[in-house]
Tab-separated table of C-alpha atoms in Angstrom:
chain	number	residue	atom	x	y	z
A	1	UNK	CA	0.000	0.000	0.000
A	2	UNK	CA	1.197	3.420	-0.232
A	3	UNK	CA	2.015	5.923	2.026
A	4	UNK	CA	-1.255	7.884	0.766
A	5	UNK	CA	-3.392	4.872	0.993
A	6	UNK	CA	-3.711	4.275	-2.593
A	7	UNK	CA	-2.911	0.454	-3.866
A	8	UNK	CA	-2.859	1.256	-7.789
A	9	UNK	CA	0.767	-0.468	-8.269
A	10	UNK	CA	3.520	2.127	-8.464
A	11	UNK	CA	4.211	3.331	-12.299
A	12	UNK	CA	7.973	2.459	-11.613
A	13	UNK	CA	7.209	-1.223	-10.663
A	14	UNK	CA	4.012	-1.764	-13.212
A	15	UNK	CA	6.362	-3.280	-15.775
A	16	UNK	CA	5.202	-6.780	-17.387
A	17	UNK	CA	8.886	-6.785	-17.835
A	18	UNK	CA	10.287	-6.514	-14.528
A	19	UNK	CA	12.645	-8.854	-13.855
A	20	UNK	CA	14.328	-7.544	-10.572
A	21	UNK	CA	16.944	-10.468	-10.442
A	22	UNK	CA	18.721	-8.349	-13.414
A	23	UNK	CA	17.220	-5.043	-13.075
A	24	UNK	CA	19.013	-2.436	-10.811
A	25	UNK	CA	17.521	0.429	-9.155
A	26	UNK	CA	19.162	3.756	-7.929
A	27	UNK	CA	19.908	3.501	-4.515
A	28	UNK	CA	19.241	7.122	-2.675
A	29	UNK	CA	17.265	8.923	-0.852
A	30	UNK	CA	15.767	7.167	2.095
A	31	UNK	CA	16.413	3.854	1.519
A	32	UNK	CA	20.527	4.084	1.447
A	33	UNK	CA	20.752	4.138	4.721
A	34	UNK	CA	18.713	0.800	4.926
A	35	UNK	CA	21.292	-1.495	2.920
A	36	UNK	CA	22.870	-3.381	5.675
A	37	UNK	CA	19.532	-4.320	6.788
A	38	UNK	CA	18.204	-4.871	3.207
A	39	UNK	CA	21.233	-7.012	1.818
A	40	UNK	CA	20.662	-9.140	4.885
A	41	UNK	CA	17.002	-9.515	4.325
A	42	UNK	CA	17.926	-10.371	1.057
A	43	UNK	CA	20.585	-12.887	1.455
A	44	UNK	CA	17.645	-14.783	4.096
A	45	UNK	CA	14.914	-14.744	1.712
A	46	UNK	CA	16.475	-14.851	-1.780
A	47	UNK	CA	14.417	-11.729	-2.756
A	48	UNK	CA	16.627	-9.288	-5.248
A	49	UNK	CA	17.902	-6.732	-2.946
A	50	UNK	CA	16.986	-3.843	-5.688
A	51	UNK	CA	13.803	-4.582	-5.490
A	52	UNK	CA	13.562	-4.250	-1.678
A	53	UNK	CA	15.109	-0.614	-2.149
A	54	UNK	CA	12.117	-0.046	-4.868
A	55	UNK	CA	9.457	-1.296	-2.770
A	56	UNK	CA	10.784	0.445	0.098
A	57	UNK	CA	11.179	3.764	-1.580
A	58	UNK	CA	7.786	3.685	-3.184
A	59	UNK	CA	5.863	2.468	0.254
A	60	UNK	CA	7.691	4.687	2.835
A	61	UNK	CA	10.596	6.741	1.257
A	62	UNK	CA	12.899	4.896	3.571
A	63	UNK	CA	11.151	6.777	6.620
A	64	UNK	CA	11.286	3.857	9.785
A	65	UNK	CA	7.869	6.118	11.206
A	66	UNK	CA	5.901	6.192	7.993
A	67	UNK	CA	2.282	5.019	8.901
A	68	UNK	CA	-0.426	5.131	5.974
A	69	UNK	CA	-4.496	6.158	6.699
A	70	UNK	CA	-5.472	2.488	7.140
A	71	UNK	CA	-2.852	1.921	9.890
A	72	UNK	CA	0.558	0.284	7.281
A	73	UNK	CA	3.370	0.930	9.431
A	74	UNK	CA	7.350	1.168	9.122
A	75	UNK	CA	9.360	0.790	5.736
A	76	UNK	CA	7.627	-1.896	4.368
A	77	UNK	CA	4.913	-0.457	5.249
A	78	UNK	CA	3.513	-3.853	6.663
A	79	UNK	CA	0.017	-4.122	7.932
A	80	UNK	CA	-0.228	-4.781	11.869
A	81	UNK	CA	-1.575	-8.611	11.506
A	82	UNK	CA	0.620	-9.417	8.628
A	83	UNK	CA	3.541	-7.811	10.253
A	84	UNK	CA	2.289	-10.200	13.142
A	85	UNK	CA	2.190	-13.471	11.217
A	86	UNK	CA	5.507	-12.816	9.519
A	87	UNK	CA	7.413	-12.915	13.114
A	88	UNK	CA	7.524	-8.904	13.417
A	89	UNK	CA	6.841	-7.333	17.136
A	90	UNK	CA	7.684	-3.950	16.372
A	91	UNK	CA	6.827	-2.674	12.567
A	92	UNK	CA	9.058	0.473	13.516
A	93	UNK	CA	12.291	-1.207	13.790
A	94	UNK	CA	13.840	-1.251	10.514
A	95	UNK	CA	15.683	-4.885	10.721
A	96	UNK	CA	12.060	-6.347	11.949
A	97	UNK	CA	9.897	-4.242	9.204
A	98	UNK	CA	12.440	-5.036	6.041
A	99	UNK	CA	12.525	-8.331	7.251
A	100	UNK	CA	8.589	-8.761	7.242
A	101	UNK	CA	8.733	-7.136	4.201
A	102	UNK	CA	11.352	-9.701	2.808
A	103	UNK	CA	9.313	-12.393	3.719
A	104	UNK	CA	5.667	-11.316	2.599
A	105	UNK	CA	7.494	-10.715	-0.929
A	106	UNK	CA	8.836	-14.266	-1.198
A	107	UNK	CA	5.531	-15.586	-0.013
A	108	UNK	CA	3.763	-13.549	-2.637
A	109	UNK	CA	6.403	-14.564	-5.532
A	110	UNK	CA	6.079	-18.504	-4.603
A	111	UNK	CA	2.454	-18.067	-4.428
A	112	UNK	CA	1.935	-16.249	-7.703
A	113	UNK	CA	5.083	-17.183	-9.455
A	114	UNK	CA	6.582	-14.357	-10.411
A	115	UNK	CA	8.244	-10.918	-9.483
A	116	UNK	CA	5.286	-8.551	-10.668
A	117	UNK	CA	2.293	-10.374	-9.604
A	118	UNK	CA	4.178	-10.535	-6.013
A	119	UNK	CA	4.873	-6.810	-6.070
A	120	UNK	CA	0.473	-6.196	-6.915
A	121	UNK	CA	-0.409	-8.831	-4.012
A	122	UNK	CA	2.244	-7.100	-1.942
A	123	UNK	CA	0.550	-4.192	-2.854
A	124	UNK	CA	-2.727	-4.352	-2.868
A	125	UNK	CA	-3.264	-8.140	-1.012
A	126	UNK	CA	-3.022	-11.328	-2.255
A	127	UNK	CA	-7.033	-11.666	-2.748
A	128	UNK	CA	-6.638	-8.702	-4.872
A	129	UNK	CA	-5.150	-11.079	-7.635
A	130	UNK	CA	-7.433	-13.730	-9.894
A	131	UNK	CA	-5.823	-15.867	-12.564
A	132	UNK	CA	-6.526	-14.487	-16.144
A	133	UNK	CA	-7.899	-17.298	-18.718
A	134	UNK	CA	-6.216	-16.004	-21.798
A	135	UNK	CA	-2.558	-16.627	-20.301
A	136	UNK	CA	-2.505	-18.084	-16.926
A	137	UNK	CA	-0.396	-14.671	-15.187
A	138	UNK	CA	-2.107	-13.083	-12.212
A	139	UNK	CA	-3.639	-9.827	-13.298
A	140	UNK	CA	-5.017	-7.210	-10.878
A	141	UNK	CA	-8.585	-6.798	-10.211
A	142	UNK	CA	-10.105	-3.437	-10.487
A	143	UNK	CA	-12.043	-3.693	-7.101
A	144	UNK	CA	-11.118	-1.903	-4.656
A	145	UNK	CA	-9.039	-3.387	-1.271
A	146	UNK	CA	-10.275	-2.649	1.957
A	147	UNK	CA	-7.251	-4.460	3.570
């Protein structure tokens, strides 16, 4: 979700392309100061560091406080009873949140099957996502999520 409490997907991350394995993304702004804690999240959960850095910046602009209108906390922004069934006590310490975040991102990619349809059930819920007929990809629904 974002920090304004939208969940359209993020322009930068809407890519059918997206292949965040390969892909790098600029690391500045808030979420520099996050790499020791995002390389190690990374290296646990086999999710593509850059693309921790991108989800980051997009949900919180690397600020450890950020808390959306329907209660997202921390980085990750991680809701309070996912951040709860992930292992996470306290969504405002950075290790804990990126961590959470790490996780729920490999959980969505295993589910789904692939980078972009994790970052849109990441984003806007898992239930958000149906299977299209014509190809067999997860697309995103147009409903809304009330998370």
């Amino acid at each position: 979700m974002s920090p304004d409490g939208s969940t359209a997907l993020p322009t930068t991350l809407r890519s059918r392309t997206l292949d965040p394995t390969t892909s790098t993304v600029p690391v500045s702004g808030g979420t520099a100061k996050w790499s020791r804690e995002i390389d190690n999240a990374a290296r646990q959960t086999g999710v593509p560091p850059a693309l921790l850095h991108a989800v980051m910046q997009q949900e919180s602009g690397g600020n450890k406080r950020a808390r959306s209108p329907v209660g997202a906390q921390g980085l990750m922004q991680l809701m309070p009873g996912t951040a709860r069934g992930l292992g996470v006590t306290n969504s405002y310490d950075p290790a804990q949140n990126i961590m959470g975040g790490a996780k729920y991102l490999k959980q969505m990619h295993d589910k789904f099957g692939d980078w972009t349809s994790a970052i849109a059930a990441y984003n806007a819920g898992p239930g958000a996502l149906r299977p299209s007929r014509e190809n067999k990809n997860y697309q995103v629904w147009e409903a809304p999520y009330n998370g």
